[in-house]
Amino acid sequence: MLNKSSHPKDVRLACRLQQHSGNTSGLAAGFVQANMVILPKADASDFLQFCQLNPKPCPIVALSAQPGDTGIAAIAADLDIRSDLPSYRLFRHGELVQELPDIRELWRDDLVTFFLGCSFSFEEALLADGLEIRNITEGVNVPMYRTSIRCQSAGKFSGPMVVSMRPMKPADAIRAIQICSRFPQVHGAPVHFGDPAAIGIADLTQPDFGDAVSIKAGEVPVFWACGVTPQLAIAEAKPELCITHSPGCMLVTDIPNSKLALF
Amino acid sequence: MLNKSSHPKDVRLACRLQQHSGNTSGLAAGFVQANMVILPKADASDFLQFCQLNPKPCPIVALSAQPGDTGIAAIAADLDIRSDLPSYRLFRHGELVQELPDIRELWRDDLVTFFLGCSFSFEEALLADGLEIRNITEGVNVPMYRTSIRCQSAGKFSGPMVVSMRPMKPADAIRAIQICSRFPQVHGAPVHFGDPAAIGIADLTQPDFGDAVSIKAGEVPVFWACGVTPQLAIAEAKPELCITHSPGCMLVTDIPNSKLALF
């Protein structure tokens, strides 16, 4: 059985053999997990620029060296991008058309693969420091909100920044800012804390994605740029073809989380 | 005339020759300025422990190697502690008895000198990054407040933590936390932001020391541990003898501010 002690390669192999099709949260603890976006070359250069212009919501962990490449040795040994994630989503012209266990039959020589950092890495660093993460304590998905912060546009890609929220006491928030600042490739430091209205959030109890969490007396909401941001930009851009991981079903890389730390 | 371009040694020499007796703010820009505390050996070990236990309000930049030493070559060439600050304060049993241009006549072989970091260094780093510091903009002393946070006691030294406050927008506060985290020897990261009552401050418009500053819409108060903390602990401890710098009349060291950065 896969568990937190599994080696990343074993998780990927179980996915390839279709022995695991679910969430990767909690598997292969200590290793970077990444969001995946696959686009035709015609759209990939604009999307790359979008990520470069908006590094906090769209931090690039790895990019395929050539269109059509099905592996990226630097992040995962013997990786087959077409099969080594638990579940895939196929979008055509911005519409979700299918959820698939692998994408071998869809593969084309012009497809470019992006892996983007995800919050699992910084959550692990916060927990290791003794901080509480409310969505983990309460066993729910982190609450996420569309904001009034506009991403910088690149070609057809544009949209609002989406943020995730974790409530903390101010002193814990200061510590979380210090820790997350070391990890720019997994969203880095928070982008805001305190007043939700200042970034266009009307009601914290009504997240746009994920689940609401309780906020206790003396706590403030702390907001991080979120990996749902590029998904919204892709939905607005309506590229002819786009393939992503299914929510929560990430690529488990061979990179230890600590390798992403600046210092 | 002394100015921001003066070399630290020239500032110290002007003090020694009693050609400068005022504030050191703005002189020898880019170099660490330090608070000074001189105590008899009998009290110095407890005070050293107090500083070690409370490093955020009492960060030790330098300590005389032996009782009676009048110089610390590592921080200032040819330093004479007895004359090279603009103005000194003499306290006996916790009471201010005299302000003096030098302390040659008071010197004893059992006196131990502490130099503690001050906020000038981190304020310079914040300004260099483009952040606004309200007390500088408004040309007043930073507002400082007694808090309900108790320092850890050491022997006769105890008391509340005093904090300085600078209002900022949340995104600027996050950047300030990042910058100040690099400088633990000049108070480091803030200790609190937001609700003043959470740390026992009743009214931001009524600082215990310094001057009130305006807080604009969308800003939150950000609180840093403050070098007035050890002064209160000394006032409560009532040591037989204590000599400090006069407020604002610091030791100008030869240490570039950047040398205090962790990375």
Short mmCIF file of C-alpha atoms in Angstrom, two decimals:
data_model
loop_
_atom_site.label_atom_id
_atom_site.label_comp_id
_atom_site.label_asym_id
_atom_site.label_seq_id
_atom_site.Cartn_x
_atom_site.Cartn_y
_atom_site.Cartn_z
CA MET A 1 0.00 0.00 0.00
CA LEU A 2 1.13 3.55 -0.69
CA ASN A 3 1.64 5.74 2.35
CA LYS A 4 3.68 8.62 3.67
CA SER A 5 6.82 6.46 3.67
CA SER A 6 6.48 5.40 0.03
CA HIS A 7 9.25 6.37 -2.33
CA PRO A 8 8.09 8.86 -5.00
CA LYS A 9 9.05 6.40 -7.74
CA ASP A 10 6.76 3.76 -6.24
CA VAL A 11 3.87 6.21 -6.21
CA ARG A 12 4.47 7.03 -9.87
CA LEU A 13 4.73 3.35 -10.76
CA ALA A 14 1.47 2.55 -8.96
CA CYS A 15 -0.18 5.31 -10.99
CA ARG A 16 1.33 3.97 -14.22
CA LEU A 17 -0.03 0.48 -13.44
CA GLN A 18 -3.41 2.03 -12.54
CA GLN A 19 -3.13 0.66 -9.03
CA HIS A 20 -3.60 4.17 -7.60
CA SER A 21 -6.01 6.71 -8.98
CA GLY A 22 -6.75 8.97 -6.01
CA ASN A 23 -5.36 11.85 -4.02
CA THR A 24 -1.59 12.13 -3.50
CA SER A 25 -1.93 14.18 -0.30
CA GLY A 26 0.07 12.50 2.45
CA LEU A 27 1.94 10.14 0.12
CA ALA A 28 5.76 10.16 -0.04
CA ALA A 29 6.06 12.74 2.70
CA GLY A 30 8.96 15.15 2.33
CA PHE A 31 8.95 15.23 -1.48
CA VAL A 32 7.73 18.02 -3.72
CA GLN A 33 4.36 17.46 -5.38
CA ALA A 34 3.51 19.51 -8.43
CA ASN A 35 0.51 20.77 -10.38
CA MET A 36 0.64 19.86 -14.08
CA VAL A 37 -0.43 21.85 -17.13
CA ILE A 38 0.05 20.50 -20.68
CA LEU A 39 -0.53 22.81 -23.65
CA PRO A 40 0.17 22.71 -27.38
CA LYS A 41 3.34 24.58 -28.35
CA ALA A 42 1.21 27.27 -29.99
CA ASP A 43 -0.16 28.26 -26.57
CA ALA A 44 2.76 27.23 -24.39
CA SER A 45 4.92 30.28 -24.97
CA ASP A 46 2.17 32.67 -23.87
CA PHE A 47 1.46 30.49 -20.85
CA LEU A 48 5.17 30.44 -19.99
CA GLN A 49 5.17 34.23 -20.11
CA PHE A 50 2.05 34.31 -17.93
CA CYS A 51 3.84 32.18 -15.32
CA GLN A 52 6.96 34.34 -15.47
CA LEU A 53 4.88 37.49 -14.99
CA ASN A 54 2.91 35.98 -12.08
CA PRO A 55 5.43 33.84 -10.20
CA LYS A 56 3.60 33.83 -6.87
CA PRO A 57 0.44 32.05 -8.10
CA CYS A 58 2.26 30.24 -10.97
CA PRO A 59 5.71 29.17 -9.75
CA ILE A 60 7.42 26.98 -12.34
CA VAL A 61 9.14 23.98 -10.80
CA ALA A 62 9.96 22.33 -14.14
CA LEU A 63 9.22 22.61 -17.86
CA SER A 64 9.72 19.98 -20.56
CA ALA A 65 12.92 20.65 -22.50
CA GLN A 66 11.36 20.05 -25.94
CA PRO A 67 7.77 19.81 -27.16
CA GLY A 68 6.71 16.19 -27.11
CA ASP A 69 9.06 15.19 -24.29
CA THR A 70 7.37 12.71 -21.93
CA GLY A 71 9.98 12.92 -19.17
CA ILE A 72 11.89 15.49 -17.13
CA ALA A 73 14.80 13.62 -15.57
CA ALA A 74 15.77 16.51 -13.29
CA ILE A 75 12.63 16.14 -11.20
CA ALA A 76 11.63 12.46 -11.52
CA ALA A 77 13.61 9.42 -12.64
CA ASP A 78 12.06 7.45 -15.53
CA LEU A 79 9.07 9.77 -15.54
CA ASP A 80 6.34 9.15 -18.06
CA ILE A 81 4.21 12.28 -17.97
CA ARG A 82 1.43 10.39 -19.80
CA SER A 83 0.79 7.83 -17.07
CA ASP A 84 2.55 8.65 -13.80
CA LEU A 85 -0.09 10.84 -12.24
CA PRO A 86 -3.17 9.24 -10.65
CA SER A 87 -5.74 10.99 -12.81
CA TYR A 88 -5.88 13.50 -15.66
CA ARG A 89 -8.38 16.06 -16.90
CA LEU A 90 -8.82 16.84 -20.56
CA PHE A 91 -10.07 20.30 -21.56
CA ARG A 92 -11.01 21.35 -25.08
CA HIS A 93 -11.58 25.05 -25.73
CA GLY A 94 -11.68 25.62 -21.97
CA GLU A 95 -14.35 22.98 -21.29
CA LEU A 96 -13.70 19.88 -19.18
CA VAL A 97 -14.56 16.95 -21.44
CA GLN A 98 -13.10 13.90 -19.73
CA GLU A 99 -11.28 12.52 -16.68
CA LEU A 100 -8.74 9.84 -17.62
CA PRO A 101 -6.32 7.43 -15.88
CA ASP A 102 -3.67 8.07 -18.51
CA ILE A 103 -3.19 10.22 -21.60
CA ARG A 104 -1.12 7.96 -23.85
CA GLU A 105 -3.74 8.07 -26.61
CA LEU A 106 -3.91 11.85 -26.52
CA TRP A 107 -0.18 12.44 -26.77
CA ARG A 108 1.18 14.65 -29.54
CA ASP A 109 4.64 15.77 -30.50
CA ASP A 110 3.76 19.44 -29.96
CA LEU A 111 2.70 19.15 -26.31
CA VAL A 112 4.64 21.14 -23.71
CA THR A 113 4.42 20.18 -20.01
CA PHE A 114 4.61 22.60 -17.08
CA PHE A 115 4.94 21.55 -13.46
CA LEU A 116 3.99 24.26 -10.97
CA GLY A 117 4.69 24.32 -7.24
CA CYS A 118 1.92 23.50 -4.79
CA SER A 119 1.15 24.40 -1.20
CA PHE A 120 1.78 20.89 0.18
CA SER A 121 5.50 21.73 0.44
CA PHE A 122 5.09 24.87 2.50
CA GLU A 123 2.35 23.33 4.63
CA GLU A 124 4.79 20.58 5.54
CA ALA A 125 7.41 23.18 6.51
CA LEU A 126 4.86 25.05 8.67
CA LEU A 127 3.71 21.89 10.41
CA ALA A 128 7.32 20.84 11.05
CA ASP A 129 7.82 24.18 12.81
CA GLY A 130 4.89 23.48 15.11
CA LEU A 131 2.35 25.78 13.49
CA GLU A 132 -1.26 24.70 13.15
CA ILE A 133 -2.85 24.60 9.69
CA ARG A 134 -6.57 24.90 10.21
CA ASN A 135 -7.70 23.06 7.07
CA ILE A 136 -5.53 20.09 8.06
CA THR A 137 -6.77 20.18 11.68
CA GLU A 138 -10.35 20.27 10.46
CA GLY A 139 -9.75 17.67 7.74
CA VAL A 140 -11.06 19.75 4.86
CA ASN A 141 -9.72 21.33 1.69
CA VAL A 142 -8.11 24.70 2.15
CA PRO A 143 -10.55 27.57 1.44
CA MET A 144 -9.74 29.46 -1.76
CA TYR A 145 -11.10 32.78 -3.00
CA ARG A 146 -11.09 34.81 -6.22
CA THR A 147 -9.61 38.23 -5.48
CA SER A 148 -9.68 41.69 -7.03
CA ILE A 149 -5.92 41.37 -7.66
CA ARG A 150 -5.48 41.02 -11.43
CA CYS A 151 -2.70 38.87 -12.77
CA GLN A 152 -0.49 40.41 -15.42
CA SER A 153 -1.77 39.22 -18.78
CA ALA A 154 0.26 37.39 -21.41
CA GLY A 155 -1.33 36.80 -24.81
CA LYS A 156 -4.68 35.11 -24.26
CA PHE A 157 -3.91 34.27 -20.62
CA SER A 158 -5.33 36.62 -17.98
CA GLY A 159 -7.53 36.53 -14.93
CA PRO A 160 -7.78 37.20 -11.20
CA MET A 161 -5.37 35.92 -8.60
CA VAL A 162 -6.89 33.15 -6.52
CA VAL A 163 -5.68 32.89 -2.93
CA SER A 164 -5.81 30.20 -0.28
CA MET A 165 -6.46 31.23 3.33
CA ARG A 166 -5.13 29.90 6.62
CA PRO A 167 -6.12 31.66 9.86
CA MET A 168 -3.33 32.28 12.38
CA LYS A 169 -2.48 34.36 15.42
CA PRO A 170 -0.31 37.33 14.34
CA ALA A 171 2.87 35.95 15.93
CA ASP A 172 2.33 32.64 14.09
CA ALA A 173 1.62 34.52 10.87
CA ILE A 174 4.96 36.34 11.23
CA ARG A 175 6.72 32.98 11.64
CA ALA A 176 4.81 31.57 8.64
CA ILE A 177 5.92 34.55 6.53
CA GLN A 178 9.53 33.83 7.49
CA ILE A 179 9.26 30.13 6.63
CA CYS A 180 7.36 30.59 3.37
CA SER A 181 9.75 33.30 2.19
CA ARG A 182 12.36 30.56 1.87
CA PHE A 183 10.15 28.71 -0.65
CA PRO A 184 9.37 30.98 -3.62
CA GLN A 185 8.76 27.96 -5.86
CA VAL A 186 5.76 26.90 -3.80
CA HIS A 187 3.98 30.29 -3.71
CA GLY A 188 6.43 31.95 -1.27
CA ALA A 189 5.35 34.48 1.34
CA PRO A 190 1.67 35.37 1.77
CA VAL A 191 0.31 38.19 -0.38
CA HIS A 192 -2.05 39.65 2.23
CA PHE A 193 -3.36 39.28 5.75
CA GLY A 194 -6.27 40.79 7.64
CA ASP A 195 -9.13 42.61 5.94
CA PRO A 196 -10.58 40.31 3.22
CA ALA A 197 -12.36 43.23 1.52
CA ALA A 198 -9.01 44.88 0.76
CA ILE A 199 -8.43 42.15 -1.86
CA GLY A 200 -12.03 41.88 -2.98
CA ILE A 201 -13.22 38.97 -0.83
CA ALA A 202 -16.76 39.63 0.38
CA ASP A 203 -17.31 36.71 2.76
CA LEU A 204 -14.72 34.33 4.19
CA THR A 205 -17.42 31.78 5.02
CA GLN A 206 -18.19 31.42 1.29
CA PRO A 207 -15.00 30.28 -0.44
CA ASP A 208 -15.06 30.02 -4.22
CA PHE A 209 -13.19 26.71 -4.03
CA GLY A 210 -12.49 24.30 -1.17
CA ASP A 211 -14.14 24.48 2.22
CA ALA A 212 -14.62 27.18 4.84
CA VAL A 213 -12.59 26.82 8.04
CA SER A 214 -13.18 28.31 11.48
CA ILE A 215 -11.35 31.49 12.50
CA LYS A 216 -10.81 31.80 16.24
CA ALA A 217 -10.64 34.89 18.43
CA GLY A 218 -7.31 36.66 18.06
CA GLU A 219 -6.61 35.13 14.66
CA VAL A 220 -6.31 36.91 11.34
CA PRO A 221 -6.84 35.38 7.90
CA VAL A 222 -3.54 34.99 6.04
CA PHE A 223 -3.71 34.73 2.24
CA TRP A 224 -1.30 32.93 -0.08
CA ALA A 225 -1.27 33.02 -3.90
CA CYS A 226 -2.87 29.79 -5.06
CA GLY A 227 -2.31 27.31 -7.88
CA VAL A 228 -5.95 27.55 -8.94
CA THR A 229 -4.99 30.91 -10.51
CA PRO A 230 -3.51 29.37 -13.70
CA GLN A 231 -6.55 27.08 -14.03
CA LEU A 232 -8.83 30.13 -14.22
CA ALA A 233 -6.52 31.79 -16.73
CA ILE A 234 -6.63 28.65 -18.89
CA ALA A 235 -10.42 28.48 -18.62
CA GLU A 236 -10.63 32.09 -19.85
CA ALA A 237 -8.06 31.53 -22.61
CA LYS A 238 -9.92 28.48 -23.98
CA PRO A 239 -6.93 26.83 -25.67
CA GLU A 240 -7.79 24.18 -28.24
CA LEU A 241 -6.37 21.49 -25.93
CA CYS A 242 -5.24 21.47 -22.33
CA ILE A 243 -4.51 18.55 -20.02
CA THR A 244 -4.05 18.93 -16.27
CA HIS A 245 -3.86 16.70 -13.21
CA SER A 246 -7.19 16.02 -11.51
CA PRO A 247 -7.60 18.08 -8.31
CA GLY A 248 -5.40 16.68 -5.53
CA CYS A 249 -3.87 14.10 -7.90
CA MET A 250 -0.41 15.60 -8.31
CA LEU A 251 2.89 14.50 -9.73
CA VAL A 252 5.04 13.20 -6.88
CA THR A 253 8.60 14.26 -7.73
CA ASP A 254 11.96 13.01 -6.47
CA ILE A 255 12.85 16.48 -5.18
CA PRO A 256 13.02 16.73 -1.36
CA ASN A 257 10.99 19.73 -0.17
CA SER A 258 14.10 21.15 1.48
CA LYS A 259 15.79 21.43 -1.94
CA LEU A 260 13.33 24.18 -2.84
CA ALA A 261 14.48 26.30 0.10
CA LEU A 262 16.44 29.43 -0.85
CA PHE A 263 18.72 29.04 2.18
CA MET B 1 30.42 69.42 9.74
CA LEU B 2 29.21 65.92 10.47
CA ASN B 3 26.65 64.53 8.05
CA LYS B 4 25.41 61.32 6.49
CA SER B 5 28.67 60.94 4.56
CA SER B 6 30.90 61.27 7.64
CA HIS B 7 33.10 58.32 8.52
CA PRO B 8 32.11 56.68 11.83
CA LYS B 9 35.58 57.40 13.24
CA ASP B 10 35.17 61.12 12.54
CA VAL B 11 31.83 61.13 14.38
CA ARG B 12 33.46 59.44 17.37
CA LEU B 13 36.41 61.87 17.32
CA ALA B 14 34.06 64.87 17.19
CA CYS B 15 32.29 63.49 20.25
CA ARG B 16 35.61 62.92 22.01
CA LEU B 17 36.65 66.53 21.36
CA GLN B 18 33.20 67.71 22.50
CA GLN B 19 32.53 69.23 19.10
CA HIS B 20 29.32 67.16 18.78
CA SER B 21 26.92 66.54 21.64
CA GLY B 22 23.60 65.86 19.88
CA ASN B 23 21.66 63.19 18.07
CA THR B 24 23.49 60.70 15.86
CA SER B 25 20.43 59.99 13.69
CA GLY B 26 21.36 60.49 10.04
CA LEU B 27 25.12 60.62 10.65
CA ALA B 28 27.50 58.15 8.96
CA ALA B 29 24.69 56.54 6.97
CA GLY B 30 25.09 52.82 6.38
CA PHE B 31 26.88 52.05 9.64
CA VAL B 32 25.45 50.32 12.69
CA GLN B 33 24.59 52.56 15.61
CA ALA B 34 24.25 51.00 19.03
CA ASN B 35 22.60 51.58 22.38
CA MET B 36 25.03 51.48 25.30
CA VAL B 37 24.61 50.11 28.83
CA ILE B 38 27.47 50.15 31.36
CA LEU B 39 27.08 48.25 34.64
CA PRO B 40 29.39 47.16 37.46
CA LYS B 41 30.59 43.56 37.13
CA ALA B 42 28.38 42.61 40.10
CA ASP B 43 25.27 43.37 38.03
CA ALA B 44 26.63 42.69 34.55
CA SER B 45 26.28 38.91 34.59
CA ASP B 46 22.58 39.08 35.45
CA PHE B 47 22.06 41.72 32.77
CA LEU B 48 23.92 39.57 30.25
CA GLN B 49 21.58 36.70 31.08
CA PHE B 50 18.59 39.04 30.73
CA CYS B 51 19.75 39.99 27.22
CA GLN B 52 20.35 36.37 26.27
CA LEU B 53 16.86 35.41 27.46
CA ASN B 54 15.23 38.34 25.64
CA PRO B 55 17.19 38.69 22.40
CA LYS B 56 14.48 40.48 20.43
CA PRO B 57 14.29 43.59 22.67
CA CYS B 58 17.92 43.25 23.89
CA PRO B 59 20.10 42.10 20.97
CA ILE B 60 23.77 42.17 21.96
CA VAL B 61 25.97 43.62 19.21
CA ALA B 62 29.12 43.70 21.36
CA LEU B 63 30.29 43.26 24.95
CA SER B 64 33.55 44.41 26.51
CA ALA B 65 36.00 41.51 26.75
CA GLN B 66 37.12 42.30 30.32
CA PRO B 67 35.69 44.54 33.05
CA GLY B 68 37.33 47.95 32.83
CA ASP B 69 38.01 47.73 29.07
CA THR B 70 37.43 51.08 27.39
CA GLY B 71 37.51 49.80 23.83
CA ILE B 72 36.06 47.02 21.65
CA ALA B 73 38.25 46.87 18.56
CA ALA B 74 35.89 44.52 16.71
CA ILE B 75 33.21 47.20 16.36
CA ALA B 76 35.10 50.51 16.40
CA ALA B 77 38.79 51.32 15.81
CA ASP B 78 40.49 53.24 18.63
CA LEU B 79 37.22 53.39 20.54
CA ASP B 80 37.18 55.12 23.90
CA ILE B 81 33.87 54.16 25.45
CA ARG B 82 34.28 56.99 27.98
CA SER B 83 34.21 59.83 25.46
CA ASP B 84 33.18 58.71 21.99
CA LEU B 85 29.41 59.03 22.35
CA PRO B 86 27.82 62.51 22.15
CA SER B 87 26.21 62.42 25.60
CA TYR B 88 25.91 60.08 28.58
CA ARG B 89 23.38 59.54 31.34
CA LEU B 90 24.40 58.55 34.84
CA PHE B 91 21.92 56.57 36.93
CA ARG B 92 22.39 55.71 40.62
CA HIS B 93 20.01 53.19 42.17
CA GLY B 94 17.76 53.55 39.13
CA GLU B 95 17.53 57.34 39.30
CA LEU B 96 18.86 59.65 36.59
CA VAL B 97 21.29 61.96 38.38
CA GLN B 98 23.28 63.64 35.61
CA GLU B 99 23.77 64.08 31.87
CA LEU B 100 27.46 64.29 30.92
CA PRO B 101 29.58 64.88 27.79
CA ASP B 102 32.06 62.22 28.89
CA ILE B 103 32.49 59.73 31.72
CA ARG B 104 36.26 59.69 32.20
CA GLU B 105 35.94 60.75 35.84
CA LEU B 106 33.38 58.04 36.59
CA TRP B 107 35.37 55.19 35.09
CA ARG B 108 36.12 52.14 37.26
CA ASP B 109 37.99 48.92 36.65
CA ASP B 110 34.87 46.85 37.31
CA LEU B 111 32.64 48.42 34.63
CA VAL B 112 31.29 46.18 31.87
CA THR B 113 29.98 47.72 28.63
CA PHE B 114 27.14 46.34 26.51
CA PHE B 115 26.27 47.60 23.05
CA LEU B 116 22.77 46.66 21.90
CA GLY B 117 21.34 46.86 18.39
CA CYS B 118 19.00 49.71 17.47
CA SER B 119 16.23 50.18 14.96
CA PHE B 120 18.16 52.69 12.80
CA SER B 121 19.75 49.75 10.94
CA PHE B 122 16.51 48.04 9.98
CA GLU B 123 14.78 51.33 9.20
CA GLU B 124 17.56 52.02 6.70
CA ALA B 125 17.02 48.59 5.11
CA LEU B 126 13.26 49.20 4.86
CA LEU B 127 13.72 52.65 3.30
CA ALA B 128 16.25 51.26 0.82
CA ASP B 129 13.58 48.77 -0.27
CA GLY B 130 11.14 51.60 -0.95
CA LEU B 131 8.94 51.16 2.12
CA GLU B 132 7.61 54.19 3.95
CA ILE B 133 8.39 54.62 7.63
CA ARG B 134 5.72 56.86 9.05
CA ASN B 135 7.70 58.37 11.93
CA ILE B 136 10.42 59.40 9.45
CA THR B 137 7.85 60.80 6.99
CA GLU B 138 6.22 62.77 9.78
CA GLY B 139 9.54 63.85 11.31
CA VAL B 140 8.83 62.57 14.82
CA ASN B 141 10.19 59.93 17.17
CA VAL B 142 8.81 56.44 16.63
CA PRO B 143 5.86 55.71 18.97
CA MET B 144 6.71 53.18 21.68
CA TYR B 145 4.40 51.32 24.04
CA ARG B 146 4.68 49.19 27.17
CA THR B 147 3.05 45.81 26.49
CA SER B 148 1.55 42.98 28.49
CA ILE B 149 4.33 40.71 27.18
CA ARG B 150 6.65 40.00 30.13
CA CYS B 151 10.34 39.60 29.51
CA GLN B 152 11.99 36.55 30.98
CA SER B 153 13.58 37.63 34.27
CA ALA B 154 17.24 37.22 35.17
CA GLY B 155 18.30 38.03 38.74
CA LYS B 156 17.10 41.53 39.55
CA PHE B 157 16.32 42.33 35.90
CA SER B 158 12.71 41.99 34.79
CA GLY B 159 9.95 44.02 33.21
CA PRO B 160 7.58 44.37 30.29
CA MET B 161 8.58 44.28 26.66
CA VAL B 162 8.40 47.71 25.08
CA VAL B 163 7.55 47.80 21.38
CA SER B 164 7.91 50.41 18.65
CA MET B 165 5.10 50.73 16.10
CA ARG B 166 5.16 51.51 12.39
CA PRO B 167 1.86 51.43 10.42
CA MET B 168 1.94 49.68 7.05
CA LYS B 169 -0.33 48.16 4.45
CA PRO B 170 -0.39 44.35 4.88
CA ALA B 171 1.65 43.68 1.72
CA ASP B 172 4.31 46.14 2.92
CA ALA B 173 4.25 44.57 6.38
CA ILE B 174 4.93 41.16 4.80
CA ARG B 175 7.93 42.65 2.96
CA ALA B 176 9.12 44.34 6.17
CA ILE B 177 8.92 41.01 8.01
CA GLN B 178 11.10 39.45 5.30
CA ILE B 179 13.69 42.22 5.45
CA CYS B 180 13.83 42.47 9.25
CA SER B 181 14.12 38.69 9.62
CA ARG B 182 17.60 39.05 8.09
CA PHE B 183 18.64 41.35 10.96
CA PRO B 184 18.18 39.57 14.31
CA GLN B 185 20.82 41.80 15.95
CA VAL B 186 18.68 44.88 15.41
CA HIS B 187 15.42 43.48 16.86
CA GLY B 188 14.66 41.15 13.94
CA ALA B 189 11.14 40.44 12.72
CA PRO B 190 8.14 42.18 14.28
CA VAL B 191 6.59 40.53 17.33
CA HIS B 192 2.97 41.42 16.52
CA PHE B 193 0.70 43.20 14.06
CA GLY B 194 -2.92 44.26 14.16
CA ASP B 195 -4.99 44.40 17.35
CA PRO B 196 -3.08 46.51 19.92
CA ALA B 197 -5.18 45.14 22.80
CA ALA B 198 -3.83 41.64 22.14
CA ILE B 199 -0.49 42.81 23.59
CA GLY B 200 -1.95 45.10 26.22
CA ILE B 201 -1.86 48.42 24.40
CA ALA B 202 -5.00 50.41 25.21
CA ASP B 203 -4.64 53.39 22.88
CA LEU B 204 -2.27 53.81 19.94
CA THR B 205 -2.70 57.58 20.05
CA GLN B 206 -1.13 57.65 23.53
CA PRO B 207 2.37 56.14 23.24
CA ASP B 208 4.33 55.65 26.47
CA PHE B 209 7.47 56.99 24.76
CA GLY B 210 8.04 58.91 21.52
CA ASP B 211 5.27 60.45 19.45
CA ALA B 212 1.99 59.22 17.96
CA VAL B 213 1.90 58.81 14.18
CA SER B 214 -1.05 58.72 11.81
CA ILE B 215 -2.46 55.38 10.67
CA LYS B 216 -4.13 55.52 7.27
CA ALA B 217 -7.06 53.51 5.91
CA GLY B 218 -5.99 50.00 4.97
CA GLU B 219 -2.94 50.05 7.23
CA VAL B 220 -2.29 47.90 10.28
CA PRO B 221 0.02 48.72 13.16
CA VAL B 222 3.17 46.58 13.09
CA PHE B 223 5.06 46.16 16.35
CA TRP B 224 8.80 45.55 16.83
CA ALA B 225 10.59 44.73 20.09
CA CYS B 226 12.26 47.95 21.24
CA GLY B 227 15.53 48.93 22.91
CA VAL B 228 13.69 50.86 25.61
CA THR B 229 12.90 47.44 27.13
CA PRO B 230 16.32 47.06 28.84
CA GLN B 231 16.10 50.64 30.12
CA LEU B 232 12.89 49.78 31.98
CA ALA B 233 14.44 46.58 33.34
CA ILE B 234 17.41 48.60 34.64
CA ALA B 235 15.11 51.20 36.19
CA GLU B 236 13.27 48.41 38.02
CA ALA B 237 16.52 46.67 39.05
CA LYS B 238 17.99 49.87 40.53
CA PRO B 239 21.66 48.90 40.21
CA GLU B 240 24.06 50.96 42.34
CA LEU B 241 25.51 52.49 39.14
CA CYS B 242 24.47 52.47 35.51
CA ILE B 243 25.66 54.62 32.62
CA THR B 244 23.85 54.76 29.27
CA HIS B 245 23.92 56.88 26.13
CA SER B 246 21.52 59.83 26.14
CA PRO B 247 18.41 59.16 24.01
CA GLY B 248 19.29 59.33 20.32
CA CYS B 249 23.00 59.83 21.09
CA MET B 250 24.31 56.44 20.06
CA LEU B 251 27.69 54.87 19.47
CA VAL B 252 28.41 55.03 15.74
CA THR B 253 30.33 51.82 14.97
CA ASP B 254 32.54 50.86 12.04
CA ILE B 255 30.21 47.94 11.16
CA PRO B 256 28.32 48.37 7.87
CA ASN B 257 24.62 47.64 8.41
CA SER B 258 24.80 44.91 5.77
CA LYS B 259 27.30 42.99 7.94
CA LEU B 260 24.51 42.30 10.42
CA ALA B 261 22.42 40.53 7.78
CA LEU B 262 22.09 36.78 8.23
CA PHE B 263 22.24 36.24 4.47
#
